[in-house]
Amino acid sequence: MTKYDDKHFCLSSNCGCGFTRRDWLKFAALSAAATAAPLLRAGDVMAQNFKGDDQPVKIGYLPITDATPLLVAQSLKLFEAEGLKTEPPRLFRSWAQIVEAFVGGQVNVIHLLSPAALWVRYGTKFPAKVTAWNHINGSALTVAPNINSINDLGGKVVAVPFWYSIHNILIQRLLREANLTPVTRPKDAPLAANEVNLIILPPAEMVSALASKSISGFIVADPFNAAAELSGTGKVLRFSGDVWENHACCVTFLAERDITDKPEWTQRVNNAIVKAQLWTRSNQLATAKLLSSSGEGKYTPQPVATLSKVLASTDYASYEASGVVHHKNWHEKRIDFQPYPFPSYTEELVKQIKLTKVEGDNKFLETLDPSFAAKDLVDDRFVKKSINAVGGPKVFGLPNNLIRKENISS
């Protein structure tokens, strides 16, 4: 039975999702309203009366590099250049918060963990779809200085940002291949030497948790890995893109009502995001400055030095030389940007999450067909037009036929 403390935070070892009791009540009510009838879907719950392009772009984001395209598009006024109105972006501290705000219509353009998109659409049955990828790679497994291999994590606690995350999928894969068993228990529970306890922590709390030695590692999006490195708190043990080549981490997620009823608005939103990604690829240091605590928008609390270590990385070769990078022939970047949502990725994502321990009600995964999800979760009509408008797939280094093969290797 789920238990709650005085502030209504869920204490159940069977949940760990990061939602409060109040969050769950709101989410359940909003999801029920959104799925009760065709006319009560995303945005209607908040009595949103905007029509067509009059609807402002209301970005919801976490202060991580995953949000880069949305924030660059906002800062450079690329949405306005497409004839759209905007409101100031809203910063959230956890994935639970951003999902609840999205369902409630408080925000209408968000970046979301790609596995979380599966959960929102099929687990909660909330009508929303992926229209583009926000970025590729951009995450890492960061550990305490005394941890030198995956095997050293036996008997330790490792934090992940959300059960439905590429981070949870990849850490569990790495642990299994090292003959370690992922478990989900209270943080101070005793562990066997071959067990690794996975807990949920908001990304912003991970570096301090590592510094206090309450965890031995975390796997999350940058810039928190870079922040731990620069502060001497931790070191990168593996990059996520060195386990799953050029994987998507966050995707652009829109309510299905907006996609269906406001196709021109949806197209313009995607146009701005694609242009932002293209600009970012050629302006890495400028992007770091734009997102930093000293930037005009003050979108993140991180200094330029931390963000530039990720976005304008010049030291990736040192990770190759030290053995942190295992697949030099993949020619990876710490983070990169390309917007096309490859169907092969979504198919493989469903297959991989079925092999992953996920807390909470996950029965929907049992019957979720990978090929169906690749077609149903993603609507790539808009991003294809956006890509062609800026020069075609080649400007992002993509094949003209927009087909690729997934490569996962530890």
PDB file of N, CA, C and O in Angstrom, residues 247-276:
ATOM      1  N   HIS A 247      21.584   8.001 -29.672  1.00  0.00           N
ATOM      2  CA  HIS A 247      20.223   7.791 -29.187  1.00  0.00           C
ATOM      3  C   HIS A 247      19.528   9.128 -28.922  1.00  0.00           C
ATOM      4  O   HIS A 247      20.169  10.134 -28.615  1.00  0.00           O
ATOM      5  N   ALA A 248      18.217   9.107 -29.021  1.00  0.00           N
ATOM      6  CA  ALA A 248      17.436  10.260 -28.573  1.00  0.00           C
ATOM      7  C   ALA A 248      17.344  10.195 -27.062  1.00  0.00           C
ATOM      8  O   ALA A 248      17.260   9.117 -26.483  1.00  0.00           O
ATOM      9  N   CYS A 249      17.378  11.344 -26.432  1.00  0.00           N
ATOM     10  CA  CYS A 249      17.133  11.406 -24.990  1.00  0.00           C
ATOM     11  C   CYS A 249      15.787  12.083 -24.787  1.00  0.00           C
ATOM     12  O   CYS A 249      14.826  11.464 -24.377  1.00  0.00           O
ATOM     13  N   CYS A 250      15.716  13.363 -25.125  1.00  0.00           N
ATOM     14  CA  CYS A 250      14.446  14.090 -25.047  1.00  0.00           C
ATOM     15  C   CYS A 250      13.855  14.309 -26.431  1.00  0.00           C
ATOM     16  O   CYS A 250      14.574  14.470 -27.421  1.00  0.00           O
ATOM     17  N   VAL A 251      12.538  14.346 -26.447  1.00  0.00           N
ATOM     18  CA  VAL A 251      11.797  14.583 -27.689  1.00  0.00           C
ATOM     19  C   VAL A 251      10.903  15.802 -27.499  1.00  0.00           C
ATOM     20  O   VAL A 251      10.618  16.217 -26.380  1.00  0.00           O
ATOM     21  N   THR A 252      10.479  16.379 -28.609  1.00  0.00           N
ATOM     22  CA  THR A 252       9.483  17.445 -28.561  1.00  0.00           C
ATOM     23  C   THR A 252       8.111  16.802 -28.494  1.00  0.00           C
ATOM     24  O   THR A 252       7.766  15.953 -29.322  1.00  0.00           O
ATOM     25  N   PHE A 253       7.318  17.187 -27.504  1.00  0.00           N
ATOM     26  CA  PHE A 253       6.057  16.526 -27.212  1.00  0.00           C
ATOM     27  C   PHE A 253       4.935  17.549 -27.241  1.00  0.00           C
ATOM     28  O   PHE A 253       4.990  18.576 -26.550  1.00  0.00           O
ATOM     29  N   LEU A 254       3.922  17.282 -28.066  1.00  0.00           N
ATOM     30  CA  LEU A 254       2.780  18.187 -28.217  1.00  0.00           C
ATOM     31  C   LEU A 254       1.479  17.438 -27.987  1.00  0.00           C
ATOM     32  O   LEU A 254       1.378  16.241 -28.266  1.00  0.00           O
ATOM     33  N   ALA A 255       0.484  18.149 -27.504  1.00  0.00           N
ATOM     34  CA  ALA A 255      -0.839  17.562 -27.316  1.00  0.00           C
ATOM     35  C   ALA A 255      -1.449  17.235 -28.675  1.00  0.00           C
ATOM     36  O   ALA A 255      -1.315  17.993 -29.635  1.00  0.00           O
ATOM     37  N   GLU A 256      -2.128  16.108 -28.742  1.00  0.00           N
ATOM     38  CA  GLU A 256      -2.702  15.674 -30.008  1.00  0.00           C
ATOM     39  C   GLU A 256      -3.766  16.650 -30.512  1.00  0.00           C
ATOM     40  O   GLU A 256      -3.936  16.822 -31.724  1.00  0.00           O
ATOM     41  N   ARG A 257      -4.456  17.301 -29.597  1.00  0.00           N
ATOM     42  CA  ARG A 257      -5.445  18.285 -30.038  1.00  0.00           C
ATOM     43  C   ARG A 257      -4.787  19.413 -30.812  1.00  0.00           C
ATOM     44  O   ARG A 257      -5.307  19.869 -31.842  1.00  0.00           O
ATOM     45  N   ASP A 258      -3.636  19.872 -30.339  1.00  0.00           N
ATOM     46  CA  ASP A 258      -2.947  20.950 -31.049  1.00  0.00           C
ATOM     47  C   ASP A 258      -2.478  20.483 -32.422  1.00  0.00           C
ATOM     48  O   ASP A 258      -2.539  21.229 -33.402  1.00  0.00           O
ATOM     49  N   ILE A 259      -2.000  19.249 -32.487  1.00  0.00           N
ATOM     50  CA  ILE A 259      -1.533  18.702 -33.761  1.00  0.00           C
ATOM     51  C   ILE A 259      -2.680  18.590 -34.751  1.00  0.00           C
ATOM     52  O   ILE A 259      -2.551  18.950 -35.925  1.00  0.00           O
ATOM     53  N   THR A 260      -3.830  18.109 -34.274  1.00  0.00           N
ATOM     54  CA  THR A 260      -4.982  17.865 -35.151  1.00  0.00           C
ATOM     55  C   THR A 260      -5.725  19.149 -35.505  1.00  0.00           C
ATOM     56  O   THR A 260      -6.055  19.392 -36.677  1.00  0.00           O
ATOM     57  N   ASP A 261      -5.981  19.981 -34.502  1.00  0.00           N
ATOM     58  CA  ASP A 261      -6.802  21.169 -34.721  1.00  0.00           C
ATOM     59  C   ASP A 261      -6.004  22.390 -35.164  1.00  0.00           C
ATOM     60  O   ASP A 261      -6.575  23.340 -35.711  1.00  0.00           O
ATOM     61  N   LYS A 262      -4.701  22.374 -34.919  1.00  0.00           N
ATOM     62  CA  LYS A 262      -3.876  23.530 -35.256  1.00  0.00           C
ATOM     63  C   LYS A 262      -2.638  23.087 -36.038  1.00  0.00           C
ATOM     64  O   LYS A 262      -1.497  23.262 -35.598  1.00  0.00           O
ATOM     65  N   PRO A 263      -2.844  22.494 -37.216  1.00  0.00           N
ATOM     66  CA  PRO A 263      -1.702  21.960 -37.969  1.00  0.00           C
ATOM     67  C   PRO A 263      -0.706  23.035 -38.404  1.00  0.00           C
ATOM     68  O   PRO A 263       0.502  22.792 -38.439  1.00  0.00           O
ATOM     69  N   GLU A 264      -1.191  24.224 -38.735  1.00  0.00           N
ATOM     70  CA  GLU A 264      -0.279  25.285 -39.152  1.00  0.00           C
ATOM     71  C   GLU A 264       0.542  25.769 -37.959  1.00  0.00           C
ATOM     72  O   GLU A 264       1.740  26.035 -38.084  1.00  0.00           O
ATOM     73  N   TRP A 265      -0.089  25.874 -36.805  1.00  0.00           N
ATOM     74  CA  TRP A 265       0.625  26.235 -35.571  1.00  0.00           C
ATOM     75  C   TRP A 265       1.694  25.191 -35.271  1.00  0.00           C
ATOM     76  O   TRP A 265       2.842  25.513 -34.959  1.00  0.00           O
ATOM     77  N   THR A 266       1.317  23.920 -35.391  1.00  0.00           N
ATOM     78  CA  THR A 266       2.256  22.823 -35.135  1.00  0.00           C
ATOM     79  C   THR A 266       3.426  22.875 -36.101  1.00  0.00           C
ATOM     80  O   THR A 266       4.585  22.663 -35.705  1.00  0.00           O
ATOM     81  N   GLN A 267       3.130  23.163 -37.368  1.00  0.00           N
ATOM     82  CA  GLN A 267       4.203  23.251 -38.355  1.00  0.00           C
ATOM     83  C   GLN A 267       5.170  24.376 -38.013  1.00  0.00           C
ATOM     84  O   GLN A 267       6.392  24.218 -38.083  1.00  0.00           O
ATOM     85  N   ARG A 268       4.644  25.506 -37.623  1.00  0.00           N
ATOM     86  CA  ARG A 268       5.502  26.651 -37.303  1.00  0.00           C
ATOM     87  C   ARG A 268       6.334  26.399 -36.050  1.00  0.00           C
ATOM     88  O   ARG A 268       7.484  26.828 -35.964  1.00  0.00           O
ATOM     89  N   VAL A 269       5.758  25.709 -35.074  1.00  0.00           N
ATOM     90  CA  VAL A 269       6.527  25.346 -33.877  1.00  0.00           C
ATOM     91  C   VAL A 269       7.701  24.460 -34.266  1.00  0.00           C
ATOM     92  O   VAL A 269       8.847  24.674 -33.834  1.00  0.00           O
ATOM     93  N   ASN A 270       7.442  23.478 -35.111  1.00  0.00           N
ATOM     94  CA  ASN A 270       8.511  22.584 -35.544  1.00  0.00           C
ATOM     95  C   ASN A 270       9.544  23.311 -36.397  1.00  0.00           C
ATOM     96  O   ASN A 270      10.747  23.044 -36.296  1.00  0.00           O
ATOM     97  N   ASN A 271       9.098  24.235 -37.226  1.00  0.00           N
ATOM     98  CA  ASN A 271      10.036  25.019 -38.034  1.00  0.00           C
ATOM     99  C   ASN A 271      11.038  25.747 -37.140  1.00  0.00           C
ATOM    100  O   ASN A 271      12.252  25.747 -37.398  1.00  0.00           O
ATOM    101  N   ALA A 272      10.537  26.379 -36.093  1.00  0.00           N
ATOM    102  CA  ALA A 272      11.401  27.146 -35.187  1.00  0.00           C
ATOM    103  C   ALA A 272      12.385  26.238 -34.465  1.00  0.00           C
ATOM    104  O   ALA A 272      13.564  26.581 -34.302  1.00  0.00           O
ATOM    105  N   ILE A 273      11.916  25.072 -34.032  1.00  0.00           N
ATOM    106  CA  ILE A 273      12.774  24.142 -33.298  1.00  0.00           C
ATOM    107  C   ILE A 273      13.869  23.581 -34.206  1.00  0.00           C
ATOM    108  O   ILE A 273      15.027  23.449 -33.796  1.00  0.00           O
ATOM    109  N   VAL A 274      13.525  23.255 -35.431  1.00  0.00           N
ATOM    110  CA  VAL A 274      14.524  22.751 -36.372  1.00  0.00           C
ATOM    111  C   VAL A 274      15.565  23.829 -36.682  1.00  0.00           C
ATOM    112  O   VAL A 274      16.777  23.555 -36.726  1.00  0.00           O
ATOM    113  N   LYS A 275      15.136  25.049 -36.890  1.00  0.00           N
ATOM    114  CA  LYS A 275      16.079  26.146 -37.136  1.00  0.00           C
ATOM    115  C   LYS A 275      16.978  26.386 -35.927  1.00  0.00           C
ATOM    116  O   LYS A 275      18.166  26.701 -36.076  1.00  0.00           O
ATOM    117  N   ALA A 276      16.419  26.218 -34.744  1.00  0.00           N
ATOM    118  CA  ALA A 276      17.211  26.381 -33.520  1.00  0.00           C
ATOM    119  C   ALA A 276      18.291  25.310 -33.429  1.00  0.00           C
ATOM    120  O   ALA A 276      19.432  25.586 -33.032  1.00  0.00           O
TER     121      ALA A 276
END
